[in-house]
Coordinates of C-alpha atoms in Angstrom, one line a residue:
Chain Q
M1 CA -69.7 -78.8 -89.0
A2 CA -72.4 -79.8 -87.0
E3 CA -75.2 -82.2 -87.7
R4 CA -78.0 -81.7 -90.1
R5 CA -81.5 -80.3 -88.6
H6 CA -84.6 -81.0 -89.9
T7 CA -87.9 -78.8 -90.3
D8 CA -91.1 -79.4 -92.0
I9 CA -91.4 -76.0 -93.2
A10 CA -88.5 -73.0 -93.2
V11 CA -89.6 -69.6 -94.8
I12 CA -86.9 -67.3 -95.8
G13 CA -87.0 -63.5 -94.8
A14 CA -89.2 -62.3 -92.1
G15 CA -90.9 -58.9 -93.8
P16 CA -94.5 -58.8 -94.3
A17 CA -94.8 -62.4 -97.0
G18 CA -92.7 -63.7 -94.8
M19 CA -94.3 -63.2 -91.6
A20 CA -97.7 -64.3 -93.0
A21 CA -96.2 -67.6 -94.1
A22 CA -95.4 -67.5 -90.9
L23 CA -98.1 -67.0 -89.2
T24 CA -100.8 -68.9 -91.3
L25 CA -98.3 -71.9 -90.4
S26 CA -98.5 -71.6 -87.7
E27 CA -101.9 -71.3 -86.8
A28 CA -102.1 -74.7 -88.7
G29 CA -100.0 -75.9 -86.2
L30 CA -97.2 -76.3 -87.6
R31 CA -93.8 -74.6 -86.3
P32 CA -91.9 -73.2 -89.0
V33 CA -88.3 -72.0 -88.9
V34 CA -88.1 -68.5 -90.3
F35 CA -85.0 -67.2 -91.3
D36 CA -83.7 -63.6 -91.6
M37 CA -80.7 -61.6 -92.1
N38 CA -82.1 -58.5 -89.8
A39 CA -82.3 -58.4 -86.0
T40 CA -86.0 -57.0 -85.9
P41 CA -89.0 -58.8 -88.3
G42 CA -90.2 -56.5 -90.4
G43 CA -88.5 -56.7 -93.7
Q44 CA -87.4 -52.9 -95.0
I45 CA -91.1 -52.0 -95.0
Y46 CA -92.0 -52.6 -91.4
R47 CA -88.8 -52.7 -90.3
Q48 CA -88.2 -51.8 -86.3
L49 CA -91.9 -51.5 -86.3
A50 CA -92.0 -54.2 -83.0
A51 CA -90.7 -50.8 -80.9
P52 CA -91.2 -48.0 -83.5
Q53 CA -88.8 -45.4 -83.7
V54 CA -90.8 -43.0 -85.0
D55 CA -94.7 -41.8 -85.0
A56 CA -97.3 -42.4 -87.6
T57 CA -98.5 -38.5 -88.6
L58 CA -94.4 -38.5 -89.4
M59 CA -94.3 -42.5 -91.4
G60 CA -97.6 -42.3 -92.4
Q61 CA -100.4 -44.8 -92.0
E62 CA -99.2 -47.3 -94.5
Y63 CA -95.8 -48.4 -91.8
I64 CA -98.1 -48.4 -89.2
A65 CA -100.8 -50.6 -90.7
G66 CA -98.3 -53.5 -90.3
R67 CA -98.0 -52.9 -86.8
S68 CA -101.1 -55.9 -86.2
L69 CA -99.0 -58.2 -88.5
V70 CA -95.4 -57.7 -86.8
D71 CA -97.2 -58.4 -82.9
A72 CA -99.0 -61.0 -84.1
F73 CA -95.8 -63.1 -85.3
V74 CA -93.9 -61.6 -82.3
T75 CA -96.3 -64.0 -80.2
A76 CA -97.0 -66.6 -82.5
D77 CA -95.2 -70.4 -81.6
I78 CA -92.7 -69.8 -84.5
D79 CA -89.5 -71.2 -84.5
Y80 CA -87.8 -67.1 -85.6
R81 CA -84.3 -66.7 -86.4
P82 CA -83.3 -63.0 -86.5
L83 CA -79.2 -62.8 -88.0
S84 CA -79.4 -65.3 -89.5
R85 CA -77.6 -65.5 -93.5
V86 CA -78.9 -68.2 -95.4
W87 CA -76.2 -68.7 -97.5
W88 CA -76.1 -71.3 -99.4
L89 CA -79.6 -73.6 -100.9
D90 CA -79.6 -76.8 -102.6
R91 CA -82.0 -79.5 -103.9
D92 CA -82.3 -82.7 -101.6
G93 CA -84.8 -85.0 -102.4
E94 CA -88.0 -84.4 -103.0
G95 CA -87.0 -81.5 -99.9
Y96 CA -83.9 -78.5 -99.7
V97 CA -81.1 -78.3 -98.1
L98 CA -79.7 -75.0 -96.3
G99 CA -76.0 -73.3 -95.3
V100 CA -77.2 -70.9 -92.8
L101 CA -74.9 -68.5 -91.3
Q102 CA -76.3 -67.2 -87.5
Q103 CA -74.2 -65.0 -85.9
G104 CA -70.8 -65.8 -86.6
H105 CA -71.9 -69.6 -86.7
S106 CA -73.1 -71.9 -89.5
Q107 CA -75.8 -74.4 -89.1
Q108 CA -77.3 -77.1 -91.3
W109 CA -81.0 -77.5 -92.1
H110 CA -82.9 -80.2 -94.2
A111 CA -86.2 -78.4 -95.0
D112 CA -89.0 -80.6 -96.6
R113 CA -90.7 -77.9 -97.7
L114 CA -89.7 -73.3 -98.2
I115 CA -91.1 -70.9 -98.8
L116 CA -88.5 -67.9 -99.9
A117 CA -89.8 -64.7 -99.2
S118 CA -86.8 -63.2 -99.4
G119 CA -87.9 -59.5 -100.7
A120 CA -86.8 -56.8 -103.1
M121 CA -84.0 -54.6 -103.8
E122 CA -83.2 -50.8 -104.9
R123 CA -82.7 -51.3 -108.7
G124 CA -78.8 -50.7 -109.4
W125 CA -79.1 -48.0 -111.5
P126 CA -75.5 -46.6 -112.6
F127 CA -74.8 -42.6 -113.6
P128 CA -71.0 -40.5 -113.6
G129 CA -70.6 -40.5 -109.9
W130 CA -72.5 -42.3 -107.9
Q131 CA -70.3 -44.0 -105.9
L132 CA -69.3 -41.3 -104.2
P133 CA -70.2 -41.4 -100.5
G134 CA -73.2 -38.7 -100.1
V135 CA -75.0 -40.7 -102.9
M136 CA -77.4 -43.2 -101.1
Y137 CA -80.6 -45.5 -101.9
A138 CA -83.5 -43.5 -100.6
G139 CA -84.4 -46.3 -99.6
A140 CA -81.4 -46.5 -97.2
A141 CA -82.3 -42.9 -95.7
Q142 CA -85.2 -44.2 -95.0
I143 CA -84.1 -47.0 -93.0
L144 CA -81.9 -44.7 -91.2
L145 CA -85.3 -42.5 -90.2
K146 CA -87.2 -46.1 -88.7
Q147 CA -84.4 -47.1 -87.4
A148 CA -83.3 -44.5 -85.2
A149 CA -85.4 -41.5 -86.5
L150 CA -82.2 -40.2 -88.0
L151 CA -82.5 -37.2 -90.3
P152 CA -80.0 -35.9 -92.5
S153 CA -78.0 -32.6 -91.3
A154 CA -78.9 -30.4 -94.2
A155 CA -81.5 -30.5 -97.2
P156 CA -80.8 -33.1 -99.4
I157 CA -81.7 -33.8 -102.6
L158 CA -83.5 -36.8 -104.5
A159 CA -83.5 -38.1 -107.8
G160 CA -85.0 -40.7 -109.4
S161 CA -88.5 -42.0 -110.4
G162 CA -91.0 -44.3 -108.4
P163 CA -93.1 -44.0 -105.8
L164 CA -91.2 -43.7 -102.9
L165 CA -89.3 -40.9 -104.0
Y166 CA -91.5 -38.3 -102.9
L167 CA -92.9 -40.7 -100.1
L168 CA -89.6 -40.0 -98.8
A169 CA -89.3 -36.3 -99.2
W170 CA -93.0 -36.1 -97.5
Q171 CA -92.0 -37.9 -94.8
Y172 CA -89.4 -35.4 -94.7
L173 CA -91.1 -32.8 -94.5
Q174 CA -93.6 -34.0 -92.0
A175 CA -90.3 -34.2 -89.7
G176 CA -89.0 -30.8 -90.4
R177 CA -86.2 -31.9 -92.7
P178 CA -87.5 -30.3 -96.3
P179 CA -85.8 -32.0 -99.7
A180 CA -84.0 -28.7 -100.8
L181 CA -85.1 -30.1 -104.8
V182 CA -87.2 -33.4 -106.1
L183 CA -85.4 -34.6 -109.7
D184 CA -88.9 -36.3 -110.3
M185 CA -87.2 -38.6 -113.6
A186 CA -90.1 -40.3 -114.7
P187 CA -91.5 -40.5 -118.0
A188 CA -92.6 -36.6 -119.0
S189 CA -95.6 -38.8 -120.7
R190 CA -97.3 -40.2 -117.3
Y191 CA -100.1 -38.4 -117.9
R192 CA -100.9 -39.5 -121.4
T193 CA -100.5 -42.7 -120.0
L194 CA -103.5 -42.0 -117.7
M195 CA -105.6 -40.7 -120.4
R196 CA -105.1 -43.5 -122.0
H197 CA -105.3 -46.2 -119.8
P198 CA -108.5 -45.0 -117.4
V199 CA -109.5 -48.7 -116.5
R200 CA -106.1 -49.0 -114.9
A201 CA -106.3 -46.1 -113.6
W202 CA -110.0 -46.3 -111.7
H203 CA -107.6 -49.7 -109.9
G204 CA -104.9 -47.7 -108.9
R205 CA -107.2 -44.7 -108.0
S206 CA -105.6 -44.8 -104.3
Y207 CA -102.2 -45.1 -105.5
L208 CA -102.7 -42.2 -107.5
L209 CA -104.8 -39.9 -105.0
K210 CA -101.7 -40.7 -102.4
G211 CA -99.1 -39.6 -105.0
M212 CA -100.9 -36.3 -106.1
R213 CA -101.6 -35.6 -102.2
L214 CA -98.2 -36.1 -101.0
I215 CA -97.0 -34.2 -104.6
A216 CA -99.5 -31.0 -103.5
D217 CA -98.2 -31.8 -99.9
L218 CA -94.6 -30.6 -100.9
R219 CA -95.8 -27.6 -103.5
R220 CA -97.7 -26.3 -101.4
A221 CA -94.2 -26.3 -98.0
G222 CA -92.4 -24.7 -101.4
V223 CA -90.2 -27.8 -102.5
A224 CA -88.6 -27.6 -105.4
I225 CA -89.5 -30.1 -107.8
R226 CA -88.6 -30.5 -111.4
Q227 CA -90.4 -33.0 -113.5
G228 CA -89.6 -34.1 -116.8
V229 CA -85.7 -34.3 -115.4
S230 CA -83.9 -37.1 -117.9
G231 CA -79.9 -37.1 -116.9
L232 CA -78.0 -37.3 -113.6
R233 CA -74.7 -37.5 -112.7
A234 CA -73.0 -36.9 -108.9
S235 CA -69.2 -35.0 -108.7
G236 CA -66.8 -34.9 -106.1
S237 CA -63.3 -35.0 -105.0
D238 CA -63.1 -37.7 -101.8
A239 CA -67.1 -37.2 -101.4
L240 CA -70.4 -35.4 -103.4
E241 CA -69.8 -31.9 -103.6
R242 CA -72.3 -31.0 -106.7
I243 CA -75.2 -32.1 -108.8
H244 CA -75.7 -31.9 -112.5
Y245 CA -79.0 -32.8 -114.0
R246 CA -80.6 -32.1 -117.5
H247 CA -84.2 -30.3 -117.1
A248 CA -85.6 -29.5 -120.5
G249 CA -82.7 -30.2 -122.8
T250 CA -80.2 -27.9 -120.3
W251 CA -77.8 -28.9 -118.3
R252 CA -77.8 -28.4 -115.0
S253 CA -75.9 -28.1 -111.3
L254 CA -75.9 -26.9 -107.9
P255 CA -73.5 -28.0 -105.0
G256 CA -74.9 -30.2 -102.6
T257 CA -73.1 -33.4 -100.1
L258 CA -76.1 -35.3 -100.2
L259 CA -78.1 -36.9 -102.9
L260 CA -80.8 -39.9 -102.4
T261 CA -81.8 -41.8 -105.4
H262 CA -84.3 -44.6 -106.0
F263 CA -85.1 -45.7 -109.8
G264 CA -87.4 -48.6 -108.0
V265 CA -87.2 -51.9 -106.5
V266 CA -86.4 -55.0 -108.4
P267 CA -86.2 -58.8 -106.5
E268 CA -83.4 -59.4 -104.7
P269 CA -82.4 -62.9 -106.9
Q270 CA -79.6 -64.3 -105.5
L271 CA -81.1 -67.9 -103.8
M272 CA -83.8 -68.1 -106.7
R273 CA -80.7 -67.8 -109.1
S274 CA -78.7 -70.1 -107.4
L275 CA -81.0 -73.0 -106.7
Q276 CA -81.5 -72.2 -111.0
L277 CA -85.6 -71.6 -111.4
R278 CA -86.2 -70.2 -114.1
Q279 CA -87.0 -66.9 -114.6
H280 CA -88.1 -64.3 -117.5
W281 CA -87.6 -61.2 -118.3
Q282 CA -90.9 -58.9 -117.0
H283 CA -91.2 -55.6 -119.7
E284 CA -93.6 -54.4 -117.7
Q285 CA -91.6 -53.9 -114.1
Q286 CA -87.9 -54.5 -116.3
C287 CA -86.4 -56.7 -114.6
F288 CA -86.3 -60.5 -114.3
V289 CA -89.3 -62.7 -112.1
P290 CA -89.2 -66.2 -111.0
D291 CA -91.6 -68.3 -112.9
R292 CA -94.5 -69.0 -110.4
D293 CA -97.5 -70.8 -111.2
A294 CA -101.4 -69.7 -109.5
T295 CA -100.0 -71.6 -106.3
L296 CA -97.1 -69.6 -106.0
S297 CA -95.2 -72.7 -106.8
A298 CA -91.5 -72.6 -108.0
G299 CA -90.7 -76.0 -107.6
T300 CA -91.3 -78.9 -106.0
N301 CA -92.0 -77.9 -102.3
L302 CA -91.3 -74.8 -103.2
W303 CA -93.4 -71.3 -103.1
I304 CA -92.6 -67.9 -103.7
A305 CA -94.0 -65.1 -101.6
G306 CA -94.1 -61.5 -101.7
D307 CA -92.1 -58.8 -104.0
G308 CA -89.2 -61.7 -104.4
G309 CA -91.4 -63.0 -106.9
G310 CA -92.6 -59.8 -109.1
I311 CA -93.2 -56.0 -107.4
G312 CA -96.7 -55.9 -106.0
G313 CA -96.1 -54.1 -102.3
A314 CA -96.5 -55.3 -99.4
R315 CA -99.9 -55.2 -99.0
N316 CA -99.6 -58.1 -102.3
A317 CA -96.5 -59.4 -100.1
E318 CA -99.0 -60.3 -97.0
R319 CA -101.6 -61.9 -99.3
E320 CA -98.9 -63.6 -101.0
G321 CA -97.3 -65.1 -97.9
H322 CA -101.1 -66.6 -96.6
L323 CA -101.7 -67.8 -99.8
A324 CA -98.4 -69.7 -99.7
G325 CA -98.8 -71.0 -96.1
F326 CA -102.1 -72.7 -97.7
A327 CA -100.4 -74.2 -100.2
A328 CA -97.5 -75.6 -98.3
I329 CA -100.6 -76.8 -95.5
A330 CA -102.6 -78.3 -98.8
S331 CA -99.6 -80.1 -100.1
L332 CA -99.0 -82.0 -96.9
G333 CA -102.5 -83.6 -97.7
R334 CA -104.2 -82.2 -95.5
Q335 CA -108.5 -81.4 -96.7
P336 CA -109.0 -77.4 -96.0
T337 CA -110.8 -76.4 -93.9
K338 CA -114.0 -74.5 -94.2
R339 CA -112.8 -71.1 -93.5
R340 CA -109.5 -71.7 -95.0
S341 CA -111.2 -72.1 -98.5
A342 CA -112.7 -69.3 -98.1
T343 CA -109.7 -66.9 -97.2
T344 CA -108.3 -68.6 -99.8
R345 CA -111.3 -66.9 -102.3
R346 CA -110.9 -63.5 -100.5
L347 CA -107.0 -63.5 -100.7
L348 CA -107.1 -64.3 -104.5
A349 CA -110.0 -61.6 -105.3
A350 CA -108.5 -59.0 -103.2
R351 CA -104.7 -59.5 -105.1
R352 CA -105.6 -60.2 -108.6
R353 CA -108.2 -56.6 -107.9
D354 CA -104.1 -54.6 -106.5
L355 CA -102.2 -56.3 -108.8
A356 CA -104.7 -55.0 -111.6
A357 CA -103.3 -51.5 -110.9
R358 CA -99.1 -52.7 -111.0
P359 CA -99.1 -52.3 -114.9
L360 CA -100.3 -48.4 -114.2
L361 CA -97.9 -47.5 -111.6
D362 CA -95.0 -49.8 -113.3
A363 CA -95.8 -47.2 -116.7
L364 CA -96.0 -44.1 -114.5
F365 CA -92.7 -44.6 -113.0
R366 CA -91.5 -46.2 -115.7
V367 CA -87.2 -46.1 -116.1
P368 CA -85.2 -45.4 -120.0
E369 CA -84.2 -48.2 -120.9
G370 CA -81.4 -47.9 -123.3
W371 CA -79.6 -45.2 -120.3
L372 CA -76.4 -47.3 -119.6
A373 CA -76.1 -47.0 -122.9
E374 CA -75.7 -43.4 -123.6
Q375 CA -74.1 -42.6 -120.0
P376 CA -70.1 -41.8 -120.4
P377 CA -67.7 -45.0 -120.5
E378 CA -66.3 -43.4 -117.0
T379 CA -69.3 -44.8 -116.0
L380 CA -69.0 -47.5 -112.7
V381 CA -71.5 -51.0 -113.6
C382 CA -69.7 -52.3 -111.6
R383 CA -68.9 -51.3 -108.0
C384 CA -67.4 -53.2 -106.3
E385 CA -64.6 -54.9 -109.2
A386 CA -64.4 -50.9 -110.7
V387 CA -65.8 -52.0 -114.4
T388 CA -66.8 -49.3 -116.5
R389 CA -69.3 -49.1 -119.4
G390 CA -66.5 -48.1 -121.6
E391 CA -64.5 -51.2 -120.3
L392 CA -67.7 -52.9 -120.9
D393 CA -67.8 -52.3 -124.3
E394 CA -64.7 -52.8 -125.2
A395 CA -64.9 -56.8 -124.5
I396 CA -68.9 -56.8 -126.4
A397 CA -66.5 -55.5 -129.0
Q398 CA -64.6 -58.6 -128.7
G399 CA -67.7 -60.1 -129.2
G400 CA -68.1 -61.0 -125.2
S401 CA -72.4 -61.4 -126.4
G402 CA -73.2 -62.5 -122.7
P403 CA -72.9 -61.7 -119.4
N404 CA -70.9 -65.0 -117.7
Q405 CA -68.7 -64.0 -120.5
L406 CA -68.0 -60.7 -119.8
K407 CA -67.6 -61.6 -116.3
A408 CA -64.9 -63.9 -117.1
F409 CA -63.5 -60.8 -119.1
T410 CA -63.6 -57.5 -117.3
R411 CA -64.3 -59.2 -113.6
C412 CA -68.0 -57.6 -113.6
G413 CA -70.3 -58.8 -111.3
M414 CA -66.8 -60.7 -109.1
G415 CA -67.4 -58.8 -106.3
P416 CA -68.4 -59.6 -102.6
C417 CA -71.9 -57.8 -104.3
Q418 CA -72.2 -60.9 -106.3
G419 CA -73.4 -59.2 -109.4
R420 CA -76.2 -58.0 -107.9
Q421 CA -76.7 -54.3 -108.6
C422 CA -75.0 -55.2 -111.5
G423 CA -76.5 -57.4 -113.0
E424 CA -79.1 -56.5 -115.1
S425 CA -77.4 -53.2 -116.0
V426 CA -75.0 -55.9 -118.0
T427 CA -77.7 -57.7 -119.3
R428 CA -79.8 -54.4 -120.2
L429 CA -76.3 -53.3 -121.8
L430 CA -76.0 -56.6 -123.8
A431 CA -79.6 -56.1 -125.0
S432 CA -79.2 -53.0 -126.0
R433 CA -76.0 -53.6 -127.7
T434 CA -76.4 -57.0 -129.6
R435 CA -80.0 -56.5 -130.3
R436 CA -81.7 -59.2 -128.6
S437 CA -84.0 -59.4 -125.6
P438 CA -83.3 -59.3 -122.3
D439 CA -84.5 -63.5 -121.8
D440 CA -82.0 -64.1 -125.0
I441 CA -79.1 -62.5 -123.3
G442 CA -80.2 -64.2 -119.6
Y443 CA -78.3 -63.4 -116.3
Y444 CA -74.6 -64.4 -114.9
H445 CA -75.1 -67.9 -113.3
I446 CA -75.0 -67.7 -109.6
R447 CA -73.2 -70.2 -107.2
P448 CA -73.1 -70.2 -103.2
P449 CA -72.5 -68.8 -101.0
V450 CA -74.7 -65.8 -102.1
H451 CA -73.2 -64.2 -99.1
S452 CA -69.5 -63.7 -97.7
I453 CA -68.4 -66.6 -95.6
T454 CA -65.1 -66.9 -93.8
L455 CA -63.6 -70.0 -93.4
G456 CA -63.6 -69.3 -89.6
E457 CA -67.3 -69.0 -89.4
L458 CA -67.8 -72.6 -91.5
A459 CA -66.1 -74.4 -89.1
A460 CA -67.4 -72.9 -86.1
D461 CA -69.5 -74.9 -84.3
D462 CA -73.1 -74.7 -84.5
F463 CA -74.8 -71.7 -83.3
D464 CA -77.0 -73.5 -80.6
N465 CA -74.8 -76.1 -79.6
T466 CA -72.1 -74.1 -78.3
N467 CA -74.8 -71.9 -76.3
N468 CA -75.9 -75.0 -74.3
Chain C
M1 CA -74.2 -36.5 -91.4
F2 CA -77.8 -38.0 -89.4
R3 CA -78.8 -36.1 -86.9
R4 CA -81.3 -38.1 -84.8
S5 CA -84.9 -36.5 -85.2
E6 CA -86.4 -34.5 -81.9
R7 CA -89.2 -36.3 -83.2
A8 CA -87.6 -38.9 -81.7
R9 CA -89.6 -41.6 -79.3
Q10 CA -88.6 -41.3 -76.6
P11 CA -86.3 -42.2 -74.0
G12 CA -84.1 -44.1 -76.4
R13 CA -81.9 -46.7 -75.3
C14 CA -78.0 -45.8 -76.1
V15 CA -75.3 -48.2 -75.9
A16 CA -71.3 -47.4 -75.6
I17 CA -68.9 -47.9 -78.5
R18 CA -65.4 -47.4 -79.6
L19 CA -65.5 -45.8 -82.5
D20 CA -62.0 -45.4 -84.2
G21 CA -60.3 -45.0 -80.6
E22 CA -63.2 -42.6 -79.1
V23 CA -66.0 -43.8 -76.7
V24 CA -69.9 -42.4 -78.0
N25 CA -72.9 -43.4 -77.3
V26 CA -75.4 -44.0 -79.9
P27 CA -78.8 -45.2 -80.3
D28 CA -79.3 -49.2 -79.5
T29 CA -81.6 -50.4 -82.5
L30 CA -78.8 -49.1 -85.0
S31 CA -76.7 -51.0 -87.1
V32 CA -73.2 -50.6 -87.1
A33 CA -73.0 -48.2 -90.3
A34 CA -76.2 -46.5 -89.5
A35 CA -73.9 -45.6 -86.0
V36 CA -71.0 -45.0 -88.3
L37 CA -73.3 -42.6 -90.6
H38 CA -74.4 -41.1 -87.2
V39 CA -71.5 -39.9 -85.7
H40 CA -69.4 -38.8 -88.0
G41 CA -71.2 -39.0 -91.9
W42 CA -70.3 -40.7 -94.8
R43 CA -66.6 -38.8 -95.4
G44 CA -64.1 -41.4 -94.5
Y45 CA -66.0 -44.5 -94.5
R46 CA -64.2 -46.7 -96.4
R47 CA -61.4 -46.7 -99.3
H48 CA -62.3 -49.0 -101.7
L49 CA -59.5 -51.2 -103.5
D50 CA -58.9 -49.1 -106.4
G51 CA -58.2 -46.4 -103.5
T52 CA -61.4 -44.5 -103.8
P53 CA -63.4 -43.5 -101.4
R54 CA -66.7 -45.4 -100.3
A55 CA -69.6 -45.3 -98.3
P56 CA -72.7 -47.1 -97.9
L57 CA -75.1 -47.2 -100.2
C58 CA -78.3 -49.8 -99.5
L59 CA -78.6 -50.5 -95.9
M60 CA -80.3 -53.4 -96.8
G61 CA -77.2 -56.0 -97.4
V62 CA -77.8 -55.9 -101.0
C63 CA -74.3 -53.5 -102.1
Q64 CA -71.4 -54.1 -99.4
E65 CA -70.4 -50.6 -99.8
C66 CA -70.8 -51.0 -95.9
L67 CA -67.7 -52.5 -94.8
I68 CA -66.1 -52.0 -91.4
T69 CA -63.8 -53.3 -89.1
I70 CA -66.2 -55.1 -86.3
D71 CA -64.3 -56.5 -82.9
G72 CA -61.1 -56.7 -84.6
L73 CA -62.4 -58.7 -88.2
P74 CA -62.5 -56.9 -91.3
N75 CA -64.8 -56.6 -93.6
R76 CA -68.0 -57.1 -91.9
Q77 CA -71.3 -56.0 -93.7
G78 CA -71.8 -52.8 -90.8
C79 CA -75.6 -52.8 -91.9
L80 CA -76.7 -56.1 -90.9
E81 CA -75.1 -56.1 -87.4
P82 CA -76.2 -54.5 -84.3
V83 CA -74.4 -52.2 -82.6
R84 CA -73.7 -53.7 -79.1
E85 CA -72.3 -52.3 -75.3
G86 CA -68.9 -52.3 -76.1
M87 CA -68.6 -52.8 -79.4
V88 CA -65.1 -52.0 -80.8
I89 CA -66.0 -50.4 -84.9
E90 CA -63.1 -49.3 -87.0
R91 CA -63.4 -47.3 -90.4
Q92 CA -61.4 -48.2 -93.1
G93 CA -61.2 -45.4 -94.2
D94 CA -57.1 -45.3 -95.0
D95 CA -55.9 -48.8 -95.4
P96 CA -57.9 -50.8 -98.2
H97 CA -59.2 -54.6 -97.0
G98 CA -58.8 -57.2 -99.5

C-alpha cells in the first residue's frame, strides 16, 4: 500500500450533513477531504440533484430545495472524492486513520479531525417472502426515480409505515403511475396520539399538513388506501406473485409483481460501531443512536452530523453539518467570529424547534416492537446467510443470550451486508424473548473491513499515483 | 421492470453497455443495478448461494443483494457502480458465486 496521506479534516458522506460541513470548513479557509460512496453528491435525499432527471412538480419542493446546497458544494474548493468507500477506520493518536477504496484502488489517510456524516439506511424489517425478487424498499424505488426518471411498468403496491410511503405514492401519482394499493401499517392509534400531544402537534404542523395533503391528493385520484394493516406476507416461486395482508383482523390477498416497503430509517451503524463509539437505544426512534454531546462531538476530534446521529431529516442534517463544521473550526483554537457565533445560535434554535416535532412523527409511524417475535418461523431474518427466525429461536433456547453468540451459533450477520439488515432485528428478538432491554442486549461487534474489499484491491496501487 | 418516464428531462444521454452478451443503450446516470432493473427487471437478477432467486433491495450500498459480475469481476455491488460506455455486465442469475 502506498504511503499514508494527511489531511487536517476529513468528512465521510456527501449528503446534506456532509456537504454542509464541508462548505462551512471551506468558507473558513480549510480544505476538507470528503469521501462519499456515490458517483454524485447529495446523499439519498438530494440524489442526482446536480443534474436532475425529473422536475419539481413531480418530485415535490423538498427535493428541489437542496439544489442551492449541492450547487455550492460542487463549486467550493473542497477535495471531494466520489465513489470512495471508507472500509476501515481507527484511532491514530489524537486523530484517525482511514482505509479508503476509490474505484478499485486503496489509499490510507490520516485525518487530524473527522466529521462522520454517513447518514441513514432503511430499517430491515423481516416478513415472510421479503427476500423475493419484486420486493424492494420504497427508498430504492425513489432512487430509480431520481437517477433516471424510472417508473414501474405495472402499478406497484406500497406497504409500511413512515412519511416516505405516501411521498413515493404521491410522486408516482404525479408521474402518471399511481400505485394499485397503499397498505398503511402505521399504528391505528395515531389520531389519539395527536390529541394527547397538542403542543407537539403544533410544532409538527408543517409535517402533518404535508402528510394530510399527500393523502388527500391520493384519495381524490382514486388510489386505494388501507389504514390499520397489521400483517404482511409476500409469496411466489421465482419472484413475487401474491401479496397477503391482514386488515381488520382478516387476511386478504391479491396478485402483484412489485411490492415496495418502508418501515422507517435508522442510522447506518457500521463506521460508528467499528470505532466502538457508545450507543444507546432511542425508544422514540426505535433504534440505536450514538452518544453525542451538545456540540455533536462523539469523541476526541470526532463529530457526528445528520441522520447517522439520530433521524432528524434533511433540513436538520444540513444544520448539523454546519454546526459540526463550526465545532471543528473551534477545536483548531480559532476565535469565533461574530457572524459565526450568530449563525451557530440561529442554527441551534432552528434545530431545537425542528427536533421538537420529531417525537410526534416517531409516535405516528411507530413500528410494532413485537413484530419479529410473531412472524412465522420460516421468516428470513439474515438474508445474506439465510437464517430464519425459527433458527434464531432455537439458538436462544440453547442458551444463546447475546447477538454475538447467535452470530457464532447460526452465522446470522456474517454475510456480505455484515449485519446491517439483521442487526437490530436480532437485538429485538433477544429483547422480547429474554425480557431484557435493547441496551442490555447490545449489538454485534463490528470489525473492519466494513465494506467488502478484495485482496487485489488491497494490493492495488494508490489511485492518484497510478493516474499520474 | 422500470421504464423511463415521459416526464424525464430531455435529452437524456445514453451509454452502450453489454448486458449478458447483448448491447443495450441505457441512461448514463444509472447504476449498474438500476440499468439491469430498467432492461430486464428483477426476475433472473441473481441466485443466492442457497439457490433462491434474489434481486436488489435497497440500491444504496447496504443490502448486498445487487451483487453482479462487472467486466469479469464477480460479486460487485451493482448499485454503487455507475454504468460506463462499453461496460460488460453479467447477471449471476444461474450460477451462484461465492
